[in-house]
Amino acid sequence: MADEAKAGHLPNLRGTAAPADPYRLPRQRRGQTPQMHGRYPDYDVLDEIAEWDELTRGVVLGRLDDVPPRRFFTEPEWNALTAFCDVVLAQDSDPRIPVLAYIDEKLHVGRLDGFQYADMPDDRDTWRLVAQGLDEAAQAAGAASYESAPCEVRARIAGEFSDGKPRGDVWDELNVARAFAVVMRSVLAAFYSHPWAWNEIGFGGPAYPRGYARLGIDLGEAWEGGEALDVDPVSDVKDRGLE
Amino acid sequence: MRAVLKGSLRPKDNDSAYLLDVHRRGVPGRERMCRYQDSDEVDMLIVGCGAGGSVLAQRLARAGWRVVVLERGPFWDPDSDWVSDEEGSSHLYWNDKRIVGGSDPVAMGKNNSGHGVGGSMVHYAGYAPRFHPSDFDVKARDGVGADWPIGYWDLKPHFERVERELPVAGQDWPWGDPHRYPHSPHPIGGAAERAWAGARAHGIEMRVGPVAITNGVFGNRPHCIYRGFCLQGCKVNAKASPLVTHVPDAIEHGVEIRADAMAVRIEVDDAGRCTGVTYLRAGRERFQRAGAVAVCGYSIESPRLLLNSTSSGFPAGVGNNADQVGRYLMVQGAPQIAGRFPELLRMYKAPPPEVSSEHFYETDQARGFARGFSIQTVSPLPIGWAEHVLADGHRGAALREYMRDYNHWSVLGALCELLPQSENRVTLAGETDQFDMPIARFDYSQCDNDRANIAYAKQTMHDIWEAAGAQDVLSIDRYAHLVGGCRMGTNADASVIDQDHRVWGVPNLFVCDGSVMPTQGSANPALTIMALASRLGERLTAKRVTPQPGHRANAPLGARA
Ligand SMILES: Cc1cc2nc3c(=O)[nH]c(=O)nc-3n(C[C@H](O)[C@H](O)[C@H](O)COP(=O)(O)OP(=O)(O)OC[C@H]3O[C@@H](n4cnc5c(N)ncnc54)[C@H](O)[C@@H]3O)c2cc1C
Ligand code: SF4
């Protein structure tokens, strides 16, 4: 392998150390990112909306302008799952992408993914059971609910859930590892379909009808966001002693 | 000479690209489309307007057959129905519920089948390789899988014909039966450049393509604009799908495509002949009469429809008296390994299908398993990349970190030939759907050869990234490309259809889609599915196979609206 130190911010290369602190990154100067940090601080994909076809523009801007109201989840379910989404997406400060609102809408109108594991209930029931399971696990740890549990407890429960570990009345109705997969499929789709997340990762967003003209290593279109640091951000982290 | 003419050869007997409009993407001429009455006995009623069904319809219509296609999904108009957005494209998939089981269940949804005119090719990636000659007799060669009742050379003229119709762009192809492509290779993006260099350093040849994407203007289909949303439906009409490659010509030659029509039962009379299809449209049950029926509904829906079509002669579903319908369903193992580089690669630019290798396609005893795999670039968009990162075990801050690093990664995917097994099967579940039709259950379990193949392919991709100097790698296990379920064979006890796609025991019922394949090779299947349909079309129109010996009604039916 090449010089590993150069990619020192990448979790696989950090051994047992915790992930690098995202607040080390530059603050977003243009547009928004979730938590306002990112690698492309001067890039706002929304500067390009005039170049998008009308239909796509409507769909993408709809995510910003029409955040759906809560209709599917009950209030306790909503509270537990909001806290859970914050943990698995590391959304620990504002601005946050309201992922659960998009998921609520999908489940409310029954826009499901076209398959169900033989050892699992309908996705809509899976979501409700997960919400109950999170509260149950938090109560077993002495908290009133998942939402009100201390930060470390919430993180531990989410971690155990992702490892398929929890047992208990509710969890036993589910194949826990699969339930995590079902839930995360929607969580990730909601988060990474949001233009703020595209700003954070430097994704070009919708590209019709304009398309791309400059393919190739280190080539960008004039409007594509450059990384804030013209050195590899990875080694920069190290050079600036931020690890 | 062929090299000089690259890109300028017009396909024979298919004007689709020229019938399209220059300024609009939707298929023109729908207002003038032929319409048949339910009571008209059409010559061929096709269920499903995807890879198999569209090509068959176009071929038959060119020979003057009266054809109706029932399609469950909408008649897409790329201008008004499709967006340049990942999550906003979920309406392209077959989203009705299916139950998946077995010890290695296969996720469906976006990954496994489409609906609407054009079928799954509307959101397929666009790779269009041929099967290898060895794919047709793996049992004789390696003692695994099954032998096909037909061979590569039966399909070769149809591979060439379909490659010109799509058209396919790529470098001269050295593997299998070496051949050239009608369009030149596309330029490649940064992510593919890295993959190419890594493969070279590891001693593996790669080639650009083969992709069914225009490189240059083709009829009224524009050049690709490299915007990278091929798996969300091509709004440009540069990527081939039957919607632009066969449907326009089919309509021009009198085919009626009846969209939003869900076939629920194939009707078979007491004499064992199929009389037509019962379908639901706008909430009403209807019955279309037909002299012959071809089922082209994809590897899950075709077996489901046959199983649901019970009659006195076929109490367990039409064609299922030997309990073969739905069996030997296959998926390719499709693990992906991503490599990280210091430079900005921006893999969202250019079509995800760029370069590929069939270096490992054939059996090599030294590897310790039968058959092989191919390697291709896959370049996921952000949601696909997030699923990849999650599968490697990252959550929370770690997941976000890898996501922010998106532009530094390049992703390779393998397609591993997994073996057909009789217990990997579609059956009917107890639950019914909104049409009151039992939903499909699909059980899938791998065998030892499958696991060894996937493990070897993953190691190979790791080695490529190491040779390329990648700083980190991430991996994900997944599947792609369902085929089989109504396999063709020489024996009614061990297959569902004969070599002319005719369901054993029903002279005028055919199956013509990916479900007919006895083995799957490690090539993406769409080109081969189209070539099979092209061959069947040729045999039917040349009367080498007749649905109803001695009978072809010629009375004029159908009217242009
Ligand atoms: C994400 C993705 C990427 C892919 N990438 C590639 C690739 O790069 N290269 C490649 O070669 N292949 C690829 N494939 C696979 C390829 O698209 C399919 O194998 C191929 O389209 C299958 O052809 P088919 O004729 O069997 O079915 P389809 O093309 O799926 O057509 C079946 C049609 O039948 C309709 N139908 C089904 N049941 C009924 C019913 N009861 N009544 C009415 N209509 C019905 C469906 O709505 C559908 O339109 C990909 C597939 C997917 C999903
Ligand atoms: S990259 Fe080319 S083929 Fe793919 S969707 Fe864009 S224009 Fe169509």
Short mmCIF file of C-alpha atoms in Angstrom, two decimals, chain B residues 14 103 115 162 172 197 239 245 256 264 291 295 305 308 314 348 386 504 538 542:
data_model
loop_
_atom_site.label_atom_id
_atom_site.label_comp_id
_atom_site.label_asym_id
_atom_site.label_seq_id
_atom_site.Cartn_x
_atom_site.Cartn_y
_atom_site.Cartn_z
CA ASN B 14 -35.08 -0.98 -37.87
CA SER B 103 -30.03 -18.41 3.12
CA HIS B 115 -41.48 -1.59 -15.32
CA VAL B 162 -28.62 -5.96 -32.10
CA ASP B 172 -12.13 -4.23 -30.30
CA ALA B 197 -3.89 1.63 -14.56
CA LYS B 239 -28.34 5.21 -23.76
CA THR B 245 -34.22 1.22 -30.00
CA GLU B 256 -50.18 -1.70 -30.27
CA VAL B 264 -52.92 -11.81 -14.44
CA GLY B 291 -53.54 -16.81 -31.75
CA VAL B 295 -44.51 -14.09 -21.96
CA LEU B 305 -47.69 -15.48 -14.35
CA ASN B 308 -50.88 -18.30 -11.54
CA PHE B 314 -52.23 -27.61 -15.91
CA TYR B 348 -20.23 10.87 -10.81
CA ALA B 386 -23.46 5.61 1.06
CA TRP B 504 -43.66 -27.73 -23.36
CA GLU B 538 -36.66 -14.64 -37.21
CA ALA B 542 -39.59 -17.55 -41.47
#
